[in-house]
């Protein structure tokens, strides 16, 4: 199995080593750092193709070219009570932006359990996995495009 | 703007309290306010001052079997939140009080009748800029003796549902029309929760849970509007033997609350196995209009 990107792996390791109450507190604090997509990337109404399928917190994902062929990831969470989605978006934006596309594309969606714990409802966990999957899909899409460009 | 609760014509209005009432009772020692959400981080992000959390997975469900906590578990929960048999538990939460009514329903399985729902739930409280806190309160542990869980009065099981439909007694499917018609196995904008077949239990009425709620503030509709929906349009009667179901029993606990307390149905049960059980069972009858088929029950 491919190793997780370093920064992302460190966040997961930190969360896993906290006791449940401290982990929840850290996740809540992380939600407070969430910044919605800047207007320079997307404005409301957000395009439906950027919406995360199956996420009832109404999350959206964008990817913009970053340094050295990487991507920067941006998110919006339209449900003001979608705290978990905001937390995950903040973690993904901070720890995966600028990471090689191969590494992002290889992240398993079930990392959400390492972040939030096993007590997530099935609905909530699948919605959050949808968020991770959309980031992976963006990385994959750009990866394939750059490979096609290089081979032509 | 919604009418005052006591002006809405409910049969049992005392089970519902306003956000204003809750704010006036924040320091009432006979009241325990409890938040129950789907999002596991919401309570920790902030909550009504003094409110405890009742987590639907961790606190209300058996950790191994698909069932609810047992008597000892319930006693432990009530001791933890500092409640006695005389404490009035006021529940509220996200998702228009889905999980609050679910917790309320579980309280009734253990005969804790001193329970209320805060009308409009968490979102109404927040939108009204009422006080919130991040401090997790600690209450002295209490002595609490509960009866064994009553699985007969308010809860229905699959075999009972099968008998119910064979007798053509009313079933209420509170899921979205798309789920009911079998066009999807989950609610819109929600992931699939593991049902192999789509559709509904034959003969079930489709009355989505949200019909009972005012969209502008999340409060319950008044009794005139509710009677129009459930009695006039869907021909239910308060004396009917009714079973409500959804996907896992949370949305149907909301409708169970409406039928039993707001409209005074005397014999209404929640089938908590719901579609994640029915849609996976072998040889049970299903109606699925989207594929134009009806599978009859095995003889």
CSV table of C-alpha atoms in Angstrom, one decimal:
chain,number,residue,atom,x,y,z
A,1,UNK,CA,0.0,0.0,0.0
A,2,UNK,CA,1.3,3.4,-0.9
A,3,UNK,CA,2.4,5.6,2.0
A,4,UNK,CA,0.2,8.5,2.8
A,5,UNK,CA,1.5,12.0,1.9
A,6,UNK,CA,3.8,13.1,4.8
A,7,UNK,CA,1.8,16.0,6.1
A,8,UNK,CA,-1.5,14.2,5.8
A,9,UNK,CA,-0.1,11.1,7.5
A,10,UNK,CA,1.2,13.3,10.4
A,11,UNK,CA,-2.3,14.7,11.0
A,12,UNK,CA,-3.8,11.3,11.0
A,13,UNK,CA,-1.2,10.0,13.4
A,14,UNK,CA,-1.7,12.9,15.7
A,15,UNK,CA,-5.5,12.4,15.8
A,16,UNK,CA,-5.2,8.6,16.3
A,17,UNK,CA,-3.0,9.2,19.4
A,18,UNK,CA,-5.4,11.5,21.1
A,19,UNK,CA,-8.0,10.3,23.5
A,20,UNK,CA,-11.6,10.5,22.1
A,21,UNK,CA,-12.5,13.7,23.9
A,22,UNK,CA,-9.3,15.5,22.8
A,23,UNK,CA,-9.7,14.2,19.3
A,24,UNK,CA,-13.2,15.6,19.0
A,25,UNK,CA,-11.9,18.9,20.4
A,26,UNK,CA,-9.1,19.1,17.8
A,27,UNK,CA,-11.6,18.2,15.0
A,28,UNK,CA,-13.9,21.0,16.2
A,29,UNK,CA,-11.0,23.4,16.3
A,30,UNK,CA,-10.0,22.4,12.8
A,31,UNK,CA,-13.5,23.1,11.6
A,32,UNK,CA,-13.0,26.7,12.8
A,33,UNK,CA,-10.0,27.0,10.5
A,34,UNK,CA,-12.0,26.1,7.4
A,35,UNK,CA,-12.1,28.8,4.7
A,36,UNK,CA,-14.6,28.5,1.9
A,37,UNK,CA,-13.5,28.6,-1.7
A,38,UNK,CA,-12.3,32.1,-2.6
A,39,UNK,CA,-14.3,34.1,-5.2
A,40,UNK,CA,-11.3,34.0,-7.5
A,41,UNK,CA,-11.9,30.2,-7.9
A,42,UNK,CA,-15.7,29.9,-7.7
A,43,UNK,CA,-18.7,32.0,-7.0
A,44,UNK,CA,-22.2,31.1,-6.1
A,45,UNK,CA,-24.3,29.4,-7.3
A,46,UNK,CA,-21.6,26.7,-7.4
A,47,UNK,CA,-21.6,24.4,-10.4
A,48,UNK,CA,-23.3,21.1,-9.8
A,49,UNK,CA,-20.3,19.2,-11.2
A,50,UNK,CA,-18.3,20.4,-8.3
A,51,UNK,CA,-20.8,19.1,-5.7
A,52,UNK,CA,-19.7,16.0,-3.8
A,53,UNK,CA,-22.2,13.2,-4.5
A,54,UNK,CA,-23.8,11.8,-1.5
A,55,UNK,CA,-22.7,14.5,0.9
A,56,UNK,CA,-25.6,15.9,2.8
A,57,UNK,CA,-23.5,18.8,4.1
A,58,UNK,CA,-23.6,20.2,0.5
A,59,UNK,CA,-19.9,20.1,0.0
A,60,UNK,CA,-18.1,21.2,-3.2
A,61,UNK,CA,-14.6,20.6,-4.4
A,62,UNK,CA,-12.4,22.5,-6.8
A,63,UNK,CA,-8.8,21.8,-7.9
A,64,UNK,CA,-6.5,24.5,-9.3
A,65,UNK,CA,-3.0,24.1,-10.7
A,66,UNK,CA,-0.3,24.6,-8.1
A,67,UNK,CA,3.4,24.4,-8.1
A,68,UNK,CA,5.4,21.7,-10.0
A,69,UNK,CA,2.4,20.0,-11.6
A,70,UNK,CA,0.5,19.7,-8.3
A,71,UNK,CA,-3.0,20.9,-7.4
A,72,UNK,CA,-4.4,23.2,-4.7
A,73,UNK,CA,-7.7,22.1,-3.4
A,74,UNK,CA,-10.6,24.3,-2.4
A,75,UNK,CA,-13.9,23.5,-0.8
A,76,UNK,CA,-17.3,24.9,0.1
A,77,UNK,CA,-19.7,23.5,2.7
A,78,UNK,CA,-23.1,25.1,2.2
A,79,UNK,CA,-24.8,23.4,5.3
A,80,UNK,CA,-23.9,25.6,8.2
A,81,UNK,CA,-24.3,22.6,10.5
A,82,UNK,CA,-21.9,20.5,8.4
A,83,UNK,CA,-19.1,20.7,11.0
A,84,UNK,CA,-17.6,17.3,10.1
A,85,UNK,CA,-17.5,18.2,6.4
A,86,UNK,CA,-15.8,21.5,7.2
A,87,UNK,CA,-13.2,19.7,9.4
A,88,UNK,CA,-12.4,17.2,6.7
A,89,UNK,CA,-12.3,19.9,4.0
A,90,UNK,CA,-9.9,22.0,6.2
A,91,UNK,CA,-7.6,18.9,6.6
A,92,UNK,CA,-7.6,18.0,3.0
A,93,UNK,CA,-7.0,21.5,1.8
A,94,UNK,CA,-4.1,22.0,4.2
A,95,UNK,CA,-2.4,18.7,3.8
A,96,UNK,CA,-3.0,17.7,0.2
A,97,UNK,CA,-2.5,21.0,-1.7
A,98,UNK,CA,0.8,20.9,-3.4
A,99,UNK,CA,1.3,17.2,-2.9
A,100,UNK,CA,2.2,15.0,-6.0
A,101,UNK,CA,-0.9,13.9,-7.8
A,102,UNK,CA,0.0,10.2,-7.6
A,103,UNK,CA,0.1,10.4,-3.8
A,104,UNK,CA,-3.2,12.2,-3.6
A,105,UNK,CA,-4.9,9.7,-6.0
A,106,UNK,CA,-3.7,6.8,-3.9
A,107,UNK,CA,-5.3,7.9,-0.6
A,108,UNK,CA,-7.9,5.4,0.6
A,109,UNK,CA,-11.3,6.9,1.2
A,110,UNK,CA,-11.6,5.1,4.5
A,111,UNK,CA,-9.1,7.5,6.0
A,112,UNK,CA,-12.3,9.2,7.3
A,113,UNK,CA,-12.5,6.5,10.0
A,114,UNK,CA,-8.9,7.3,11.1
A,115,UNK,CA,-9.9,11.0,11.3
A,116,UNK,CA,-13.3,10.7,12.9
A,117,UNK,CA,-13.2,7.3,14.5
A,118,UNK,CA,-15.4,4.3,14.0
A,119,UNK,CA,-18.5,5.8,15.5
A,120,UNK,CA,-19.5,7.6,12.4
A,121,UNK,CA,-23.0,6.7,11.1
A,122,UNK,CA,-22.9,4.9,7.8
A,123,UNK,CA,-24.6,7.8,6.1
A,124,UNK,CA,-22.2,10.3,7.5
A,125,UNK,CA,-19.1,8.2,6.8
A,126,UNK,CA,-20.1,7.6,3.2
A,127,UNK,CA,-20.8,11.3,2.7
A,128,UNK,CA,-17.3,12.1,4.0
A,129,UNK,CA,-15.7,9.4,1.9
A,130,UNK,CA,-17.4,11.0,-1.0
A,131,UNK,CA,-15.5,14.2,-0.2
A,132,UNK,CA,-12.2,12.3,-0.2
A,133,UNK,CA,-13.1,10.4,-3.4
A,134,UNK,CA,-13.8,13.7,-5.2
A,135,UNK,CA,-10.3,15.0,-4.3
A,136,UNK,CA,-8.8,11.7,-5.5
A,137,UNK,CA,-10.8,11.9,-8.7
A,138,UNK,CA,-9.6,15.5,-9.3
A,139,UNK,CA,-6.0,14.3,-8.8
A,140,UNK,CA,-6.5,11.3,-11.1
A,141,UNK,CA,-8.1,13.4,-13.8
A,142,UNK,CA,-5.2,15.9,-13.9
A,143,UNK,CA,-2.7,13.0,-13.6
A,144,UNK,CA,-4.2,11.3,-16.7
A,145,UNK,CA,-4.3,14.6,-18.6
A,146,UNK,CA,-0.7,15.4,-17.9
A,147,UNK,CA,0.4,11.8,-18.9
A,148,UNK,CA,-1.6,12.1,-22.1
A,149,UNK,CA,0.0,15.5,-22.8
A,150,UNK,CA,3.5,14.1,-22.1
A,151,UNK,CA,3.0,11.1,-24.4
A,152,UNK,CA,1.8,13.2,-27.3
B,1,UNK,CA,-44.1,32.8,11.8
B,2,UNK,CA,-45.4,29.7,13.6
B,3,UNK,CA,-48.2,29.9,16.1
B,4,UNK,CA,-47.5,29.4,19.8
B,5,UNK,CA,-47.4,25.7,20.6
B,6,UNK,CA,-50.5,25.9,22.8
B,7,UNK,CA,-52.5,27.5,20.0
B,8,UNK,CA,-51.7,24.8,17.4
B,9,UNK,CA,-54.4,22.3,18.5
B,10,UNK,CA,-52.2,19.4,19.3
B,11,UNK,CA,-53.6,16.5,21.3
B,12,UNK,CA,-50.6,16.4,23.6
B,13,UNK,CA,-49.0,19.9,23.4
B,14,UNK,CA,-47.0,19.4,26.5
B,15,UNK,CA,-44.4,17.2,24.7
B,16,UNK,CA,-43.3,20.2,22.7
B,17,UNK,CA,-41.5,23.3,24.1
B,18,UNK,CA,-40.3,26.4,22.4
B,19,UNK,CA,-36.8,27.7,22.2
B,20,UNK,CA,-37.9,30.5,24.5
B,21,UNK,CA,-39.3,28.1,27.1
B,22,UNK,CA,-35.9,26.2,27.0
B,23,UNK,CA,-34.0,29.4,27.6
B,24,UNK,CA,-36.2,30.3,30.6
B,25,UNK,CA,-35.5,26.8,32.0
B,26,UNK,CA,-31.7,26.7,31.5
B,27,UNK,CA,-31.1,26.5,35.2
B,28,UNK,CA,-34.1,24.5,36.2
B,29,UNK,CA,-32.8,21.5,38.3
B,30,UNK,CA,-35.8,19.4,37.3
B,31,UNK,CA,-35.0,19.8,33.6
B,32,UNK,CA,-32.1,18.1,31.8
B,33,UNK,CA,-31.5,19.4,28.3
B,34,UNK,CA,-30.0,16.9,25.9
B,35,UNK,CA,-28.7,17.4,22.3
B,36,UNK,CA,-28.8,14.5,19.9
B,37,UNK,CA,-27.3,14.9,16.4
B,38,UNK,CA,-26.2,13.0,13.4
B,39,UNK,CA,-23.0,15.0,13.1
B,40,UNK,CA,-20.7,13.8,15.8
B,41,UNK,CA,-18.9,17.1,16.1
B,42,UNK,CA,-21.8,19.5,16.4
B,43,UNK,CA,-22.4,19.2,20.1
B,44,UNK,CA,-18.7,19.8,20.8
B,45,UNK,CA,-18.6,22.8,18.5
B,46,UNK,CA,-21.2,24.4,20.8
B,47,UNK,CA,-24.6,23.6,22.4
B,48,UNK,CA,-27.2,25.1,24.7
B,49,UNK,CA,-25.6,25.9,28.0
B,50,UNK,CA,-25.9,23.1,30.4
B,51,UNK,CA,-27.0,20.6,27.7
B,52,UNK,CA,-25.6,17.1,27.7
B,53,UNK,CA,-25.1,15.0,24.6
B,54,UNK,CA,-26.9,11.8,23.8
B,55,UNK,CA,-25.2,10.2,20.9
B,56,UNK,CA,-27.5,8.0,18.9
B,57,UNK,CA,-24.8,5.4,18.0
B,58,UNK,CA,-22.7,5.4,21.2
B,59,UNK,CA,-25.4,6.0,23.8
B,60,UNK,CA,-28.6,4.5,22.4
B,61,UNK,CA,-27.5,1.5,20.4
B,62,UNK,CA,-26.1,-1.9,21.5
B,63,UNK,CA,-22.5,-1.8,20.4
B,64,UNK,CA,-22.6,-5.3,18.9
B,65,UNK,CA,-26.1,-6.3,17.9
B,66,UNK,CA,-28.5,-4.3,15.8
B,67,UNK,CA,-30.7,-3.3,18.8
B,68,UNK,CA,-31.0,-0.7,21.4
B,69,UNK,CA,-29.3,-0.5,24.8
B,70,UNK,CA,-30.6,-2.8,27.5
B,71,UNK,CA,-32.0,-1.8,30.9
B,72,UNK,CA,-28.6,-1.6,32.5
B,73,UNK,CA,-27.3,0.5,29.7
B,74,UNK,CA,-30.2,2.8,29.9
B,75,UNK,CA,-29.8,3.2,33.6
B,76,UNK,CA,-26.1,4.0,33.0
B,77,UNK,CA,-27.0,6.6,30.5
B,78,UNK,CA,-29.5,8.3,32.7
B,79,UNK,CA,-27.1,8.2,35.7
B,80,UNK,CA,-24.4,9.7,33.5
B,81,UNK,CA,-26.5,12.7,32.5
B,82,UNK,CA,-27.7,13.1,36.1
B,83,UNK,CA,-31.3,12.3,35.5
B,84,UNK,CA,-33.8,10.6,37.8
B,85,UNK,CA,-37.2,9.1,36.9
B,86,UNK,CA,-38.6,12.5,37.9
B,87,UNK,CA,-36.3,14.6,35.6
B,88,UNK,CA,-37.8,16.0,32.5
B,89,UNK,CA,-35.5,15.4,29.5
B,90,UNK,CA,-35.8,18.1,26.8
B,91,UNK,CA,-34.3,16.9,23.6
B,92,UNK,CA,-33.2,18.9,20.5
B,93,UNK,CA,-30.8,18.3,17.7
B,94,UNK,CA,-29.8,18.7,14.1
B,95,UNK,CA,-31.7,17.5,11.0
B,96,UNK,CA,-35.0,19.0,12.1
B,97,UNK,CA,-34.9,16.9,15.3
B,98,UNK,CA,-34.6,13.5,13.6
B,99,UNK,CA,-32.2,12.2,16.3
B,100,UNK,CA,-34.0,14.1,19.1
B,101,UNK,CA,-37.3,12.3,18.3
B,102,UNK,CA,-35.3,9.1,17.9
B,103,UNK,CA,-33.9,9.6,21.4
B,104,UNK,CA,-37.3,10.6,22.7
B,105,UNK,CA,-38.7,7.3,21.2
B,106,UNK,CA,-36.0,5.3,23.0
B,107,UNK,CA,-36.9,7.0,26.2
B,108,UNK,CA,-40.4,5.8,25.8
B,109,UNK,CA,-39.2,2.2,25.3
B,110,UNK,CA,-38.0,2.5,28.9
B,111,UNK,CA,-41.1,4.3,30.1
B,112,UNK,CA,-39.4,7.7,30.7
B,113,UNK,CA,-42.5,9.7,29.9
B,114,UNK,CA,-41.1,13.0,31.3
B,115,UNK,CA,-39.6,14.0,28.0
B,116,UNK,CA,-40.1,16.9,25.6
B,117,UNK,CA,-38.8,18.0,22.2
B,118,UNK,CA,-37.6,21.6,21.6
B,119,UNK,CA,-39.6,22.8,18.6
B,120,UNK,CA,-37.4,23.8,15.6
B,121,UNK,CA,-34.3,22.0,17.0
B,122,UNK,CA,-30.8,23.2,17.1
B,123,UNK,CA,-30.9,25.3,14.0
B,124,UNK,CA,-33.8,27.4,15.3
B,125,UNK,CA,-31.9,28.0,18.5
B,126,UNK,CA,-28.8,29.1,16.6
B,127,UNK,CA,-30.7,31.3,14.1
B,128,UNK,CA,-32.3,33.1,17.0
B,129,UNK,CA,-28.9,33.9,18.4
B,130,UNK,CA,-29.7,32.3,21.7
B,131,UNK,CA,-26.8,31.5,24.0
B,132,UNK,CA,-24.4,28.6,23.3
B,133,UNK,CA,-21.5,27.2,25.2
B,134,UNK,CA,-18.6,24.8,24.5
B,135,UNK,CA,-18.4,23.8,28.2
B,136,UNK,CA,-19.4,20.2,28.7
B,137,UNK,CA,-21.4,20.1,31.9
B,138,UNK,CA,-20.9,17.5,34.6
B,139,UNK,CA,-23.9,16.5,36.8
B,140,UNK,CA,-23.7,14.4,39.9
B,141,UNK,CA,-24.5,10.7,39.1
B,142,UNK,CA,-28.0,9.7,40.1
B,143,UNK,CA,-29.7,6.6,41.1
B,144,UNK,CA,-32.0,5.5,38.2
B,145,UNK,CA,-34.0,2.3,38.1
B,146,UNK,CA,-35.5,1.6,34.7
B,147,UNK,CA,-38.0,-1.1,33.7
B,148,UNK,CA,-37.0,-3.6,31.1
B,149,UNK,CA,-37.3,-2.2,27.6
B,150,UNK,CA,-40.8,-2.4,26.2
B,151,UNK,CA,-40.6,-3.7,22.7
B,152,UNK,CA,-44.3,-4.0,22.2
B,153,UNK,CA,-46.0,-0.7,22.6
B,154,UNK,CA,-44.1,1.6,20.3
B,155,UNK,CA,-41.8,-0.7,18.3
B,156,UNK,CA,-42.6,-3.1,15.4
B,157,UNK,CA,-40.5,-6.0,14.1
B,158,UNK,CA,-40.3,-7.5,10.7
B,159,UNK,CA,-42.7,-10.4,11.3
B,160,UNK,CA,-45.3,-8.0,12.7
B,161,UNK,CA,-44.9,-5.8,9.7
B,162,UNK,CA,-45.5,-8.8,7.4
B,163,UNK,CA,-48.7,-9.6,9.3
B,164,UNK,CA,-49.6,-6.0,9.3
B,165,UNK,CA,-49.5,-5.7,5.5
B,166,UNK,CA,-51.3,-9.1,5.1
B,167,UNK,CA,-54.1,-7.6,7.2
B,168,UNK,CA,-53.9,-4.5,5.0
B,169,UNK,CA,-53.4,-2.3,8.0
B,170,UNK,CA,-51.8,1.1,7.4
B,171,UNK,CA,-48.1,1.4,6.9
B,172,UNK,CA,-46.5,4.8,6.5
B,173,UNK,CA,-43.3,5.1,4.5
B,174,UNK,CA,-41.8,8.4,5.5
B,175,UNK,CA,-38.9,8.4,3.0
B,176,UNK,CA,-38.6,10.6,0.0
B,177,UNK,CA,-40.8,9.8,-3.0
B,178,UNK,CA,-37.8,8.7,-5.0
B,179,UNK,CA,-36.9,6.1,-2.4
B,180,UNK,CA,-40.5,5.0,-2.1
B,181,UNK,CA,-40.8,4.5,-5.8
B,182,UNK,CA,-37.6,2.5,-5.9
B,183,UNK,CA,-35.8,5.0,-8.0
B,184,UNK,CA,-33.1,5.3,-5.4
B,185,UNK,CA,-32.0,3.3,-2.4
B,186,UNK,CA,-31.3,6.2,-0.2
B,187,UNK,CA,-32.6,9.8,0.4
B,188,UNK,CA,-31.6,12.5,-2.1
B,189,UNK,CA,-28.0,13.8,-1.5
B,190,UNK,CA,-27.4,10.9,0.9
B,191,UNK,CA,-25.3,7.8,0.3
B,192,UNK,CA,-26.7,4.4,-0.1
B,193,UNK,CA,-27.0,2.6,3.2
B,194,UNK,CA,-26.8,-0.9,2.1
B,195,UNK,CA,-30.2,-2.0,0.8
B,196,UNK,CA,-30.1,-4.6,-2.0
B,197,UNK,CA,-33.6,-3.8,-3.3
B,198,UNK,CA,-35.5,-0.6,-3.9
B,199,UNK,CA,-39.2,0.2,-3.5
B,200,UNK,CA,-41.5,0.0,-0.5
B,201,UNK,CA,-43.5,-2.4,1.6
B,202,UNK,CA,-46.7,-3.2,-0.4
B,203,UNK,CA,-49.6,-1.0,0.5
B,204,UNK,CA,-47.5,1.6,2.4
B,205,UNK,CA,-48.5,5.2,2.1
B,206,UNK,CA,-45.8,7.6,1.2
B,207,UNK,CA,-45.9,10.6,3.5
B,208,UNK,CA,-42.4,12.0,3.7
B,209,UNK,CA,-41.4,13.1,7.3
B,210,UNK,CA,-40.8,16.6,6.1
B,211,UNK,CA,-44.5,17.1,5.4
B,212,UNK,CA,-44.9,17.7,9.1
B,213,UNK,CA,-42.4,20.5,9.4
B,214,UNK,CA,-42.5,24.2,8.5
B,215,UNK,CA,-39.6,24.7,6.1
B,216,UNK,CA,-38.9,28.3,7.2
B,217,UNK,CA,-38.1,27.6,10.8
B,218,UNK,CA,-38.2,23.8,11.3
B,219,UNK,CA,-41.1,23.9,13.7
B,220,UNK,CA,-43.9,21.4,13.5
B,221,UNK,CA,-47.0,22.4,11.5
B,222,UNK,CA,-50.2,23.1,13.4
B,223,UNK,CA,-52.8,20.4,13.9
B,224,UNK,CA,-55.1,21.7,11.1
B,225,UNK,CA,-52.3,21.3,8.6
B,226,UNK,CA,-51.2,18.0,10.0
B,227,UNK,CA,-54.7,16.6,10.0
B,228,UNK,CA,-55.1,17.7,6.4
B,229,UNK,CA,-52.0,15.7,5.4
B,230,UNK,CA,-52.4,12.6,7.4
B,231,UNK,CA,-56.1,12.3,7.9
B,232,UNK,CA,-57.8,14.1,4.9
B,233,UNK,CA,-55.3,13.4,2.1
B,234,UNK,CA,-54.0,10.0,3.3
B,235,UNK,CA,-57.1,8.7,5.0
B,236,UNK,CA,-55.5,7.7,8.3
B,237,UNK,CA,-57.5,7.8,11.4
B,238,UNK,CA,-56.3,8.3,15.0
B,239,UNK,CA,-57.7,4.9,16.0
B,240,UNK,CA,-55.8,3.1,13.3
B,241,UNK,CA,-53.1,0.6,14.0
B,242,UNK,CA,-50.2,2.3,12.2
B,243,UNK,CA,-46.6,1.3,11.6
B,244,UNK,CA,-44.1,3.9,10.3
B,245,UNK,CA,-40.8,3.1,8.7
B,246,UNK,CA,-38.0,4.8,6.8
B,247,UNK,CA,-34.4,3.7,6.3
B,248,UNK,CA,-33.1,3.0,9.8
B,249,UNK,CA,-35.9,4.3,12.0
B,250,UNK,CA,-34.8,7.8,12.6
B,251,UNK,CA,-37.0,9.7,10.2
B,252,UNK,CA,-39.9,7.4,11.1
B,253,UNK,CA,-39.4,8.2,14.8
B,254,UNK,CA,-40.1,11.8,13.8
B,255,UNK,CA,-43.4,10.8,12.1
B,256,UNK,CA,-44.2,8.5,15.1
B,257,UNK,CA,-43.9,11.5,17.3
B,258,UNK,CA,-46.2,13.6,15.1
B,259,UNK,CA,-48.9,10.9,14.9
B,260,UNK,CA,-48.8,9.8,18.5
B,261,UNK,CA,-48.4,13.1,20.3
B,262,UNK,CA,-49.5,15.9,18.0
B,263,UNK,CA,-52.4,14.1,16.4
B,264,UNK,CA,-53.3,11.6,19.1
B,265,UNK,CA,-52.9,8.3,17.3
B,266,UNK,CA,-53.2,5.7,20.1
B,267,UNK,CA,-51.7,2.8,18.3
B,268,UNK,CA,-48.7,3.8,16.3
B,269,UNK,CA,-45.3,2.0,16.2
B,270,UNK,CA,-41.9,2.6,14.6
B,271,UNK,CA,-40.4,-0.2,12.6
B,272,UNK,CA,-36.8,0.6,13.3
B,273,UNK,CA,-35.5,-2.2,11.1
B,274,UNK,CA,-37.0,-0.2,8.3
B,275,UNK,CA,-35.8,-0.4,4.7
B,276,UNK,CA,-32.2,-1.4,5.6
B,277,UNK,CA,-33.8,-4.6,6.9
B,278,UNK,CA,-36.8,-5.0,4.6
B,279,UNK,CA,-34.9,-4.2,1.4
B,280,UNK,CA,-32.3,-6.9,2.3
B,281,UNK,CA,-34.6,-9.7,3.4
B,282,UNK,CA,-35.1,-12.7,1.3
B,283,UNK,CA,-38.6,-13.4,-0.1
B,284,UNK,CA,-40.5,-10.5,1.5
B,285,UNK,CA,-42.9,-8.7,-0.7
B,286,UNK,CA,-41.9,-5.4,-2.3
B,287,UNK,CA,-43.6,-3.0,-4.6
B,288,UNK,CA,-41.3,-1.2,-6.9
B,289,UNK,CA,-43.1,1.0,-9.4
B,290,UNK,CA,-39.9,2.1,-11.1
B,291,UNK,CA,-39.4,-1.3,-12.5
B,292,UNK,CA,-43.1,-2.1,-12.7
B,293,UNK,CA,-42.9,-5.2,-10.6
B,294,UNK,CA,-44.4,-6.5,-7.5
B,295,UNK,CA,-42.9,-9.5,-5.7
B,296,UNK,CA,-45.5,-11.4,-3.7
B,297,UNK,CA,-44.7,-12.9,-0.4
B,298,UNK,CA,-43.7,-16.5,-0.3
B,299,UNK,CA,-46.6,-18.7,0.7
